[in-house]
């Protein structure tokens, strides 16, 4: 009876090792990392100016429209082309 219990325990232990991959060293490393991380100060001292200071000098920010070069491509009714052509054509020279 005791031998059967030992065999069952050994089989269960082998199956647990095969499926769980429980490693005591990994657990110890995780616990040590947790303990060491508790020793680190919560804040890091600032180097330079405080960004929360309202009197701090900052560079100016320019505005550039993202839709400024947009032109509509929707169809429109045709405009009278002769008048439009005359407005953009070079003026005739009066020297001749």
Tab-separated table of C-alpha atoms in Angstrom:
chain	number	residue	atom	x	y	z
A	1	UNK	CA	0.000	0.000	0.000
A	2	UNK	CA	2.775	2.418	0.920
A	3	UNK	CA	4.703	1.474	-2.216
A	4	UNK	CA	1.648	2.233	-4.341
A	5	UNK	CA	1.313	5.631	-2.679
A	6	UNK	CA	4.985	6.361	-3.414
A	7	UNK	CA	4.571	5.352	-7.054
A	8	UNK	CA	1.503	7.576	-7.448
A	9	UNK	CA	3.338	10.466	-5.833
A	10	UNK	CA	6.357	9.998	-8.119
A	11	UNK	CA	4.143	9.832	-11.211
A	12	UNK	CA	2.240	12.953	-10.169
A	13	UNK	CA	5.508	14.768	-9.454
A	14	UNK	CA	6.905	13.839	-12.873
A	15	UNK	CA	3.719	15.026	-14.592
A	16	UNK	CA	3.786	18.294	-12.648
A	17	UNK	CA	7.389	18.941	-13.644
A	18	UNK	CA	6.616	18.160	-17.261
A	19	UNK	CA	3.550	20.428	-17.469
A	20	UNK	CA	4.200	23.246	-15.006
A	21	UNK	CA	7.960	23.703	-15.407
A	22	UNK	CA	8.069	25.056	-11.849
A	23	UNK	CA	11.552	26.354	-11.153
A	24	UNK	CA	12.616	27.297	-7.639
A	25	UNK	CA	15.462	29.465	-8.932
A	26	UNK	CA	13.104	31.501	-11.126
A	27	UNK	CA	10.740	32.018	-8.205
A	28	UNK	CA	13.647	33.102	-5.994
A	29	UNK	CA	14.825	35.552	-8.673
A	30	UNK	CA	11.337	37.071	-8.978
A	31	UNK	CA	11.039	37.464	-5.202
A	32	UNK	CA	14.508	39.043	-5.035
A	33	UNK	CA	13.600	41.464	-7.846
A	34	UNK	CA	10.434	42.455	-6.010
A	35	UNK	CA	12.307	43.048	-2.771
A	36	UNK	CA	15.032	45.065	-4.515
A	37	UNK	CA	12.515	47.177	-6.420
A	38	UNK	CA	10.995	48.221	-3.109
A	39	UNK	CA	14.362	49.746	-2.144
A	40	UNK	CA	14.455	52.166	-5.102
A	41	UNK	CA	13.311	55.728	-4.340
A	42	UNK	CA	9.907	56.574	-5.776
A	43	UNK	CA	10.984	59.834	-7.424
A	44	UNK	CA	14.049	60.787	-9.396
A	45	UNK	CA	15.508	64.232	-8.742
A	46	UNK	CA	15.019	66.642	-11.635
A	47	UNK	CA	18.005	67.780	-13.624
A	48	UNK	CA	17.503	71.292	-14.912
A	49	UNK	CA	14.263	73.245	-14.864
A	50	UNK	CA	10.981	72.035	-13.423
A	51	UNK	CA	8.460	71.472	-16.254
A	52	UNK	CA	5.590	72.282	-13.875
A	53	UNK	CA	6.953	75.805	-13.283
A	54	UNK	CA	4.622	78.324	-15.004
A	55	UNK	CA	7.439	80.893	-15.224
A	56	UNK	CA	9.701	78.568	-17.228
A	57	UNK	CA	10.740	79.831	-20.659
A	58	UNK	CA	9.511	77.738	-23.564
A	59	UNK	CA	9.903	77.968	-27.316
A	60	UNK	CA	7.105	79.590	-29.278
A	61	UNK	CA	4.630	77.353	-31.014
A	62	UNK	CA	3.605	78.252	-34.552
A	63	UNK	CA	0.319	77.339	-36.176
A	64	UNK	CA	0.233	75.602	-39.521
A	65	UNK	CA	-3.095	74.622	-41.000
A	66	UNK	CA	-3.390	71.043	-42.110
A	67	UNK	CA	-6.081	71.791	-44.690
A	68	UNK	CA	-4.703	75.053	-46.140
A	69	UNK	CA	-3.648	73.653	-49.549
A	70	UNK	CA	-7.018	71.920	-50.007
A	71	UNK	CA	-8.940	72.566	-53.218
A	72	UNK	CA	-12.279	70.996	-53.881
A	73	UNK	CA	-12.408	68.493	-56.722
A	74	UNK	CA	-16.174	68.353	-56.949
A	75	UNK	CA	-17.662	68.979	-60.365
A	76	UNK	CA	-18.910	72.508	-60.886
A	77	UNK	CA	-20.886	74.230	-63.567
A	78	UNK	CA	-18.767	75.491	-66.444
A	79	UNK	CA	-17.900	79.173	-66.268
A	80	UNK	CA	-17.745	81.390	-69.343
A	81	UNK	CA	-14.275	80.637	-70.588
A	82	UNK	CA	-13.675	83.682	-72.784
A	83	UNK	CA	-13.952	86.177	-69.921
A	84	UNK	CA	-11.758	84.009	-67.714
A	85	UNK	CA	-9.176	83.699	-70.481
A	86	UNK	CA	-9.121	87.466	-70.994
A	87	UNK	CA	-8.515	88.079	-67.285
A	88	UNK	CA	-5.406	85.884	-67.193
A	89	UNK	CA	-4.005	86.665	-70.655
A	90	UNK	CA	-1.140	89.144	-70.969
A	91	UNK	CA	-2.222	92.632	-71.898
A	92	UNK	CA	-1.501	93.643	-75.511
A	93	UNK	CA	1.427	96.003	-76.003
A	94	UNK	CA	0.423	99.494	-77.091
A	95	UNK	CA	3.867	100.347	-78.560
A	96	UNK	CA	3.039	99.070	-82.025
